[in-house]
mmCIF file of C-alpha atoms and ligand atoms in Angstrom:
data_model
loop_
_atom_site.group_PDB
_atom_site.id
_atom_site.type_symbol
_atom_site.label_atom_id
_atom_site.label_comp_id
_atom_site.label_asym_id
_atom_site.label_seq_id
_atom_site.Cartn_x
_atom_site.Cartn_y
_atom_site.Cartn_z
ATOM 1 C CA MET A 798 40.189 20.646 -68.606
ATOM 2 C CA VAL A 799 41.805 17.557 -70.060
ATOM 3 C CA SER A 800 39.942 16.734 -73.236
ATOM 4 C CA MET A 801 37.923 13.571 -73.564
ATOM 5 C CA PRO A 802 39.072 11.173 -76.286
ATOM 6 C CA GLY A 803 36.523 10.026 -78.789
ATOM 7 C CA ASN A 804 37.421 6.394 -78.302
ATOM 8 C CA LEU A 805 38.595 4.058 -75.605
ATOM 9 C CA ALA A 806 42.006 3.422 -77.148
ATOM 10 C CA THR A 807 43.701 4.844 -74.072
ATOM 11 C CA GLY A 808 42.113 2.138 -71.935
ATOM 12 C CA LEU A 809 41.295 4.510 -69.102
ATOM 13 C CA SER A 810 38.124 3.317 -67.510
ATOM 14 C CA SER A 811 36.750 6.221 -65.464
ATOM 15 C CA ILE A 812 35.809 9.830 -66.153
ATOM 16 C CA GLU A 813 38.059 10.818 -63.246
ATOM 17 C CA ASN A 814 41.038 10.367 -65.579
ATOM 18 C CA TYR A 815 39.804 13.045 -67.975
ATOM 19 C CA VAL A 816 39.080 15.930 -65.627
ATOM 20 C CA ALA A 817 41.339 18.443 -63.907
ATOM 21 C CA LEU A 818 39.994 19.360 -60.473
ATOM 22 C CA THR A 819 40.169 22.585 -58.502
ATOM 23 C CA ALA A 820 41.792 22.304 -55.078
ATOM 24 C CA GLY A 821 38.311 22.385 -53.521
ATOM 25 C CA GLN A 822 36.972 19.597 -55.707
ATOM 26 C CA TYR A 823 40.053 17.485 -55.127
ATOM 27 C CA SER A 824 39.816 17.856 -51.343
ATOM 28 C CA MET A 825 36.089 17.200 -51.344
ATOM 29 C CA GLY A 826 36.605 13.935 -53.270
ATOM 30 C CA ALA A 827 39.413 12.875 -50.930
ATOM 31 C CA LEU A 828 37.247 13.763 -47.926
ATOM 32 C CA ILE A 829 34.228 11.792 -49.164
ATOM 33 C CA LEU A 830 36.310 8.673 -49.752
ATOM 34 C CA MET A 831 38.206 8.947 -46.486
ATOM 35 C CA VAL A 832 35.127 9.617 -44.311
ATOM 36 C CA SER A 833 33.314 6.606 -45.776
ATOM 37 C CA TYR A 834 36.371 4.459 -45.201
ATOM 38 C CA GLY A 835 36.781 5.627 -41.595
ATOM 39 C CA ALA A 836 33.100 5.201 -40.731
ATOM 40 C CA GLN A 837 33.084 1.647 -42.023
ATOM 41 C CA VAL A 838 36.196 0.593 -40.117
ATOM 42 C CA ALA A 839 34.757 2.016 -36.892
ATOM 43 C CA PHE A 840 31.333 0.445 -37.361
ATOM 44 C CA ALA A 841 32.856 -3.016 -37.626
ATOM 45 C CA LEU A 842 33.393 -2.664 -33.865
ATOM 46 C CA PHE A 843 29.806 -1.592 -33.269
ATOM 47 C CA PHE A 844 28.463 -4.616 -35.131
ATOM 48 C CA LEU A 845 30.692 -7.076 -33.298
ATOM 49 C CA ALA A 846 29.513 -5.626 -30.006
ATOM 50 C CA SER A 847 25.832 -5.731 -30.980
ATOM 51 C CA ALA A 848 26.122 -9.455 -31.740
ATOM 52 C CA THR A 849 26.520 -10.076 -27.998
ATOM 53 C CA GLN A 850 22.967 -8.815 -27.341
ATOM 54 C CA LEU A 851 21.323 -11.326 -29.681
ATOM 55 C CA PRO A 852 20.455 -15.024 -29.349
ATOM 56 C CA PRO A 853 22.803 -17.459 -31.166
ATOM 57 C CA ARG A 854 20.456 -17.897 -34.160
ATOM 58 C CA TYR A 855 20.646 -14.181 -35.064
ATOM 59 C CA ARG A 856 24.205 -13.412 -33.931
ATOM 60 C CA ILE A 857 25.646 -14.063 -37.365
ATOM 61 C CA VAL A 858 23.682 -11.108 -38.822
ATOM 62 C CA PRO A 859 25.670 -8.282 -37.145
ATOM 63 C CA VAL A 860 28.843 -10.367 -37.488
ATOM 64 C CA LEU A 861 28.223 -10.397 -41.254
ATOM 65 C CA SER A 862 27.734 -6.615 -41.120
ATOM 66 C CA ALA A 863 31.188 -6.370 -39.565
ATOM 67 C CA VAL A 864 32.593 -8.550 -42.357
ATOM 68 C CA VAL A 865 30.987 -6.237 -44.929
ATOM 69 C CA MET A 866 32.440 -3.190 -43.149
ATOM 70 C CA VAL A 867 35.983 -4.545 -43.234
ATOM 71 C CA SER A 868 35.798 -5.765 -46.821
ATOM 72 C CA SER A 869 34.234 -2.584 -48.115
ATOM 73 C CA SER A 870 36.576 -0.300 -46.217
ATOM 74 C CA ILE A 871 39.580 -2.017 -47.800
ATOM 75 C CA SER A 872 38.213 -1.291 -51.269
ATOM 76 C CA LEU A 873 37.383 2.309 -50.284
ATOM 77 C CA TYR A 874 40.886 2.753 -48.914
ATOM 78 C CA ARG A 875 42.145 1.629 -52.306
ATOM 79 C CA GLU A 876 39.883 4.198 -54.014
ATOM 80 C CA ALA A 877 41.094 6.902 -51.624
ATOM 81 C CA SER A 878 44.779 6.140 -52.257
ATOM 82 C CA LEU A 879 44.222 5.957 -56.013
ATOM 83 C CA TRP A 880 42.574 9.365 -55.842
ATOM 84 C CA GLN A 881 45.675 10.710 -54.122
ATOM 85 C CA GLU A 882 48.105 8.962 -56.488
ATOM 86 C CA THR A 883 46.267 9.915 -59.658
ATOM 87 C CA PHE A 884 45.882 13.675 -59.243
ATOM 88 C CA THR A 885 48.995 15.862 -59.278
ATOM 89 C CA PHE A 886 49.009 19.533 -58.398
ATOM 90 C CA ILE A 887 50.163 21.450 -61.492
ATOM 91 C CA ASP A 888 49.662 25.194 -62.077
ATOM 92 C CA GLY A 889 46.922 25.561 -59.510
ATOM 93 C CA LEU A 890 44.886 22.522 -60.572
ATOM 94 C CA TYR A 891 44.826 18.827 -59.674
ATOM 95 C CA VAL A 892 45.491 17.136 -62.996
ATOM 96 C CA PRO A 893 44.996 13.366 -63.455
ATOM 97 C CA LEU A 894 48.159 11.469 -64.303
ATOM 98 C CA THR A 895 47.535 9.168 -67.214
ATOM 99 C CA GLU A 896 50.788 7.300 -66.939
ATOM 100 C CA GLY A 897 51.916 5.081 -64.120
ATOM 101 C CA THR A 898 48.549 5.154 -62.405
ATOM 102 C CA THR A 899 44.934 5.747 -63.334
ATOM 103 C CA PHE A 900 41.827 6.142 -61.246
ATOM 104 C CA SER A 901 39.155 3.471 -61.503
ATOM 105 C CA ASN A 902 35.903 2.691 -59.732
ATOM 106 C CA VAL A 903 36.295 -0.927 -60.645
ATOM 107 C CA TYR A 904 37.371 -1.893 -57.106
ATOM 108 C CA ARG A 905 33.904 -0.933 -55.932
ATOM 109 C CA TYR A 906 32.239 -3.280 -58.383
ATOM 110 C CA GLY A 907 34.667 -6.064 -57.515
ATOM 111 C CA ASN A 908 33.941 -5.566 -53.849
ATOM 112 C CA TRP A 909 30.166 -5.733 -54.390
ATOM 113 C CA LEU A 910 30.617 -9.251 -55.766
ATOM 114 C CA ILE A 911 31.595 -10.187 -52.196
ATOM 115 C CA THR A 912 29.525 -7.825 -50.051
ATOM 116 C CA VAL A 913 26.167 -7.953 -51.865
ATOM 117 C CA PRO A 914 25.608 -11.721 -51.359
ATOM 118 C CA ILE A 915 26.387 -11.173 -47.665
ATOM 119 C CA LEU A 916 23.892 -8.278 -47.376
ATOM 120 C CA LEU A 917 21.164 -10.387 -48.981
ATOM 121 C CA THR A 918 21.856 -13.469 -46.859
ATOM 122 C CA GLN A 919 21.673 -11.293 -43.747
ATOM 123 C CA LEU A 920 18.156 -10.292 -44.735
ATOM 124 C CA ALA A 921 16.986 -13.883 -45.086
ATOM 125 C CA ILE A 922 18.508 -14.866 -41.713
ATOM 126 C CA ALA A 923 17.151 -11.779 -39.928
ATOM 127 C CA PHE A 924 13.661 -12.482 -41.239
ATOM 128 C CA GLY A 925 13.738 -15.913 -39.645
ATOM 129 C CA LEU A 926 13.326 -18.004 -42.809
ATOM 130 C CA GLU A 927 13.270 -21.769 -42.316
ATOM 131 C CA ARG A 928 16.450 -23.542 -43.355
ATOM 132 C CA SER A 929 15.115 -24.960 -46.637
ATOM 133 C CA GLN A 930 13.577 -21.607 -47.622
ATOM 134 C CA LEU A 931 16.702 -19.811 -46.477
ATOM 135 C CA HIS A 932 19.032 -21.693 -48.814
ATOM 136 C CA LYS A 933 16.695 -21.562 -51.787
ATOM 137 C CA ARG A 934 15.788 -17.895 -51.458
ATOM 138 C CA ALA A 935 19.309 -16.715 -50.604
ATOM 139 C CA MET A 936 20.683 -18.590 -53.604
ATOM 140 C CA ARG A 937 18.150 -17.004 -55.988
ATOM 141 C CA MET A 938 18.851 -13.501 -54.656
ATOM 142 C CA ILE A 939 22.600 -14.076 -54.923
ATOM 143 C CA ILE A 940 22.426 -15.328 -58.533
ATOM 144 C CA ALA A 941 20.331 -12.317 -59.604
ATOM 145 C CA ALA A 942 22.657 -9.922 -57.769
ATOM 146 C CA GLU A 943 25.891 -11.391 -59.131
ATOM 147 C CA LEU A 944 24.568 -11.226 -62.696
ATOM 148 C CA MET A 945 23.496 -7.612 -62.065
ATOM 149 C CA ILE A 946 26.968 -6.673 -60.827
ATOM 150 C CA LEU A 947 28.959 -8.578 -63.467
ATOM 151 C CA THR A 948 26.995 -7.036 -66.335
ATOM 152 C CA GLY A 949 27.296 -3.589 -64.729
ATOM 153 C CA LEU A 950 31.019 -4.110 -64.200
ATOM 154 C CA TYR A 951 31.419 -4.858 -67.885
ATOM 155 C CA GLY A 952 29.255 -1.911 -68.910
ATOM 156 C CA GLN A 953 30.943 0.689 -66.714
ATOM 157 C CA PHE A 954 34.081 0.529 -68.863
ATOM 158 C CA GLY A 955 31.990 2.464 -71.387
ATOM 159 C CA GLU A 956 31.756 5.544 -69.217
ATOM 160 C CA PRO A 957 34.489 7.615 -70.899
ATOM 161 C CA GLY A 958 32.259 8.107 -73.943
ATOM 162 C CA ASP A 959 31.052 4.707 -75.158
ATOM 163 C CA TRP A 960 27.408 5.306 -74.300
ATOM 164 C CA VAL A 961 26.205 2.286 -76.238
ATOM 165 C CA ARG A 962 28.271 -0.027 -74.067
ATOM 166 C CA LEU A 963 27.273 1.847 -70.917
ATOM 167 C CA ASN A 964 23.554 1.838 -71.679
ATOM 168 C CA VAL A 965 23.107 -1.575 -73.253
ATOM 169 C CA TRP A 966 24.837 -3.320 -70.329
ATOM 170 C CA GLY A 967 23.149 -0.924 -67.923
ATOM 171 C CA VAL A 968 19.751 -2.088 -69.189
ATOM 172 C CA ILE A 969 20.758 -5.762 -69.040
ATOM 173 C CA SER A 970 21.985 -5.225 -65.492
ATOM 174 C CA THR A 971 18.702 -3.490 -64.605
ATOM 175 C CA VAL A 972 16.759 -6.555 -65.758
ATOM 176 C CA PHE A 973 18.688 -8.622 -63.186
ATOM 177 C CA PHE A 974 18.081 -5.865 -60.628
ATOM 178 C CA ILE A 975 14.319 -6.172 -61.204
ATOM 179 C CA TRP A 976 14.551 -9.941 -60.748
ATOM 180 C CA LEU A 977 16.477 -9.283 -57.525
ATOM 181 C CA ILE A 978 13.769 -6.871 -56.304
ATOM 182 C CA VAL A 979 11.118 -9.562 -56.912
ATOM 183 C CA GLU A 980 13.188 -12.090 -54.926
ATOM 184 C CA VAL A 981 13.760 -9.631 -52.073
ATOM 185 C CA ARG A 982 10.022 -8.886 -52.012
ATOM 186 C CA GLY A 983 9.358 -12.615 -51.526
ATOM 187 C CA VAL A 984 11.793 -12.788 -48.610
ATOM 188 C CA VAL A 985 10.228 -9.672 -47.083
ATOM 189 C CA ARG A 986 6.789 -11.280 -47.261
ATOM 190 C CA LEU A 987 8.052 -14.316 -45.349
ATOM 191 C CA GLY A 988 9.684 -11.911 -42.894
ATOM 192 C CA THR A 989 6.404 -10.134 -42.238
ATOM 193 C CA ALA A 990 4.699 -13.481 -41.631
ATOM 194 C CA SER A 991 7.368 -14.659 -39.167
ATOM 195 C CA SER A 992 7.776 -11.365 -37.258
ATOM 196 C CA PRO A 993 6.123 -10.944 -33.857
ATOM 197 C CA ALA A 994 3.192 -8.491 -34.189
ATOM 198 C CA PRO A 995 4.895 -5.387 -32.690
ATOM 199 C CA VAL A 996 7.686 -5.561 -35.304
ATOM 200 C CA ALA A 997 5.623 -6.945 -38.188
ATOM 201 C CA ALA A 998 5.730 -3.599 -40.028
ATOM 202 C CA TRP A 999 9.540 -3.545 -40.095
ATOM 203 C CA PRO A 1000 10.162 -5.913 -43.052
ATOM 204 C CA ASP A 1001 8.007 -3.775 -45.355
ATOM 205 C CA ARG A 1002 9.763 -0.595 -44.283
ATOM 206 C CA ILE A 1003 13.121 -2.261 -44.773
ATOM 207 C CA PHE A 1004 12.013 -3.205 -48.300
ATOM 208 C CA TYR A 1005 11.279 0.430 -49.239
ATOM 209 C CA TYR A 1006 14.546 1.476 -47.642
ATOM 210 C CA PHE A 1007 16.268 -1.189 -49.774
ATOM 211 C CA LEU A 1008 14.649 0.164 -52.958
ATOM 212 C CA ALA A 1009 15.567 3.785 -52.218
ATOM 213 C CA THR A 1010 19.183 3.098 -51.275
ATOM 214 C CA TRP A 1011 20.158 0.340 -53.734
ATOM 215 C CA GLY A 1012 18.564 2.507 -56.440
ATOM 216 C CA LEU A 1013 21.340 5.076 -55.964
ATOM 217 C CA TYR A 1014 23.909 2.811 -57.648
ATOM 218 C CA PRO A 1015 22.381 2.859 -61.141
ATOM 219 C CA ILE A 1016 22.176 6.667 -60.828
ATOM 220 C CA ALA A 1017 25.916 6.859 -60.090
ATOM 221 C CA TYR A 1018 26.501 4.489 -63.017
ATOM 222 C CA ALA A 1019 24.564 6.676 -65.454
ATOM 223 C CA LEU A 1020 25.835 10.089 -64.243
ATOM 224 C CA PRO A 1021 28.940 10.333 -66.507
ATOM 225 C CA GLN A 1022 26.569 10.856 -69.445
ATOM 226 C CA LEU A 1023 25.739 14.311 -68.102
ATOM 227 C CA GLY A 1024 29.216 15.521 -69.038
ATOM 228 C CA THR A 1025 32.745 15.583 -67.758
ATOM 229 C CA SER A 1026 33.183 18.287 -65.170
ATOM 230 C CA GLY A 1027 34.995 18.373 -61.864
ATOM 231 C CA ASP A 1028 31.707 18.901 -60.037
ATOM 232 C CA LEU A 1029 30.175 15.855 -61.658
ATOM 233 C CA VAL A 1030 33.172 13.701 -60.754
ATOM 234 C CA VAL A 1031 32.886 14.767 -57.112
ATOM 235 C CA TRP A 1032 29.072 14.417 -57.054
ATOM 236 C CA ARG A 1033 29.342 10.926 -58.447
ATOM 237 C CA GLN A 1034 31.737 9.905 -55.660
ATOM 238 C CA PHE A 1035 29.283 11.502 -53.232
ATOM 239 C CA VAL A 1036 26.349 9.452 -54.578
ATOM 240 C CA PHE A 1037 28.476 6.281 -54.354
ATOM 241 C CA SER A 1038 29.395 7.090 -50.754
ATOM 242 C CA VAL A 1039 25.861 7.912 -49.620
ATOM 243 C CA ALA A 1040 24.785 4.633 -51.224
ATOM 244 C CA ASP A 1041 27.619 2.733 -49.522
ATOM 245 C CA LEU A 1042 26.907 4.113 -46.083
ATOM 246 C CA SER A 1043 23.157 3.535 -46.390
ATOM 247 C CA THR A 1044 23.156 0.053 -47.937
ATOM 248 C CA LYS A 1045 25.788 -1.353 -45.604
ATOM 249 C CA MET A 1046 26.244 0.654 -42.409
ATOM 250 C CA LEU A 1047 22.753 2.112 -41.805
ATOM 251 C CA TYR A 1048 21.166 -1.058 -43.164
ATOM 252 C CA GLY A 1049 23.235 -3.067 -40.672
ATOM 253 C CA ILE A 1050 22.138 -0.800 -37.825
ATOM 254 C CA ILE A 1051 18.476 -1.144 -38.856
ATOM 255 C CA LEU A 1052 18.730 -4.946 -39.040
ATOM 256 C CA SER A 1053 20.471 -5.084 -35.638
ATOM 257 C CA ARG A 1054 17.764 -2.918 -34.038
ATOM 258 C CA TYR A 1055 15.014 -5.003 -35.615
ATOM 259 C CA LEU A 1056 16.661 -8.187 -34.354
ATOM 260 C CA LEU A 1057 17.121 -6.786 -30.867
ATOM 261 C CA ARG A 1058 13.395 -6.030 -30.646
ATOM 262 C CA ARG A 1059 12.439 -9.298 -32.278
ATOM 263 C CA SER A 1060 14.683 -11.278 -29.914
ATOM 264 C CA ALA A 1061 13.216 -9.536 -26.875
ATOM 265 C CA LEU A 1062 9.703 -10.321 -28.105
ATOM 266 C CA GLU A 1063 10.741 -13.922 -28.686
ATOM 267 C CA GLY A 1064 11.730 -14.108 -25.033
ATOM 268 C CA TYR A 1065 15.508 -13.646 -25.142
ATOM 269 C CA LEU A 1066 16.374 -12.000 -21.847
ATOM 270 C CA PRO A 1067 19.647 -10.189 -22.684
ATOM 271 C CA ALA A 1068 17.846 -8.446 -25.586
ATOM 272 C CA ALA A 1069 14.991 -7.406 -23.322
ATOM 273 C CA GLU A 1070 17.533 -6.082 -20.840
ATOM 274 C CA ALA A 1071 19.425 -4.216 -23.546
ATOM 275 C CA LEU A 1072 16.174 -2.558 -24.577
ATOM 276 C CA ASP A 1073 15.517 -1.720 -20.959
ATOM 277 C CA THR A 1074 12.050 -3.220 -21.149
ATOM 278 C CA ARG A 1075 12.574 -5.386 -18.049
ATOM 279 C CA PRO A 1076 13.100 -2.662 -15.453
ATOM 280 C CA GLN A 1077 10.045 -0.871 -16.830
ATOM 281 C CA ALA A 1078 8.068 -4.090 -16.743
ATOM 282 C CA SER A 1079 9.066 -4.803 -13.154
ATOM 283 C CA ALA A 1080 8.430 -1.157 -12.202
ATOM 284 C CA ALA A 1081 4.951 -1.519 -13.681
ATOM 285 C CA ALA A 1082 4.471 -4.842 -11.865
ATOM 286 C CA SER A 1083 5.451 -3.350 -8.513
ATOM 287 C CA ALA A 1084 3.282 -0.296 -9.203
ATOM 288 C CA ASN A 1085 0.377 -2.687 -9.752
ATOM 289 C CA LYS A 1086 1.093 -4.384 -6.433
ATOM 290 C CA ASP A 1087 0.885 -1.102 -4.482
HETATM 291 C C1 RET B 1294 24.712 -1.299 -61.759
HETATM 292 C C2 RET B 1294 24.775 -1.150 -63.283
HETATM 293 C C3 RET B 1294 23.667 -0.341 -63.816
HETATM 294 C C4 RET B 1294 22.319 -0.926 -63.532
HETATM 295 C C5 RET B 1294 22.183 -1.376 -62.122
HETATM 296 C C6 RET B 1294 23.275 -1.493 -61.267
HETATM 297 C C7 RET B 1294 22.974 -1.793 -59.864
HETATM 298 C C8 RET B 1294 23.818 -1.846 -58.858
HETATM 299 C C9 RET B 1294 23.472 -2.077 -57.475
HETATM 300 C C10 RET B 1294 24.504 -2.229 -56.612
HETATM 301 C C11 RET B 1294 24.405 -2.444 -55.230
HETATM 302 C C12 RET B 1294 25.518 -2.471 -54.516
HETATM 303 C C13 RET B 1294 25.608 -2.634 -53.109
HETATM 304 C C14 RET B 1294 26.857 -2.687 -52.608
HETATM 305 C C15 RET B 1294 27.165 -2.868 -51.251
HETATM 306 O O1 RET B 1294 28.261 -3.191 -50.905
HETATM 307 C C16 RET B 1294 25.562 -2.510 -61.454
HETATM 308 C C17 RET B 1294 25.340 -0.051 -61.161
HETATM 309 C C18 RET B 1294 20.780 -1.680 -61.645
HETATM 310 C C19 RET B 1294 22.047 -2.148 -57.055
HETATM 311 C C20 RET B 1294 24.404 -2.731 -52.261
#
């Protein structure tokens, strides 16, 4: 194992640069990054197609999911290529190069600055907020989220051993996260009020899903404190990827399904047809006639 320096003089920002990986660990890390990248590229197509089933006022929601997919997959592709460039096979192990190139998770954080505001705005649009509420609430969620990410971005440079930096900024970032949760809760409440009765339980469920999946990021942030081992490096990438796929891709699918149902209930015919409720309805109507 490459030893961990006691200070940050080397300027290497991630624990990945201090750990030699077995061939299995190296491949697993490469696989995790590449699968997440591939899934996101492919799902951009799904989201663009699902927009066609929704009325104009909701169409932007899956389109924004597609935007998130493309943006996030570019940053994951960067992480995947860095992974490949950084580790060199020497004497049976994948050893991180510390000259010429270094691994860094910083592209993830940078990308969140773009994708997180989009994810939050999607929520406010999907929950049918009135225009004045929409702007006000989206803006408050975005400010809380950007402060959360910027402080976390600054703090994560402490992960190769500067626990004070990691934890102090981690706590500051968590304060903004709590503010964000309060703001999201408010939007969810308005969403419950505006939802047609058969889908009125969805906003609450989406809120708990939000808590469980967004909560994975601070875990990935704190993990390096458990030590510097190849397994931990790979597990951390795994936690990041599960979080990425659930907060962006699955979240997008859930919002699209909610909107399809909501649109059908609000009388939008193509949505009702996509859900196949019309043939059943007319079958029931003709059965009643007989
Ligand atoms: C940080 C720093 C440590 C404390 C907290 C954090 C929260 C991060 C979150 C990120 C969400 C990212 C998403 C990205 C999608 O593209 C910054 C790790 C609370 C919640 C949803």
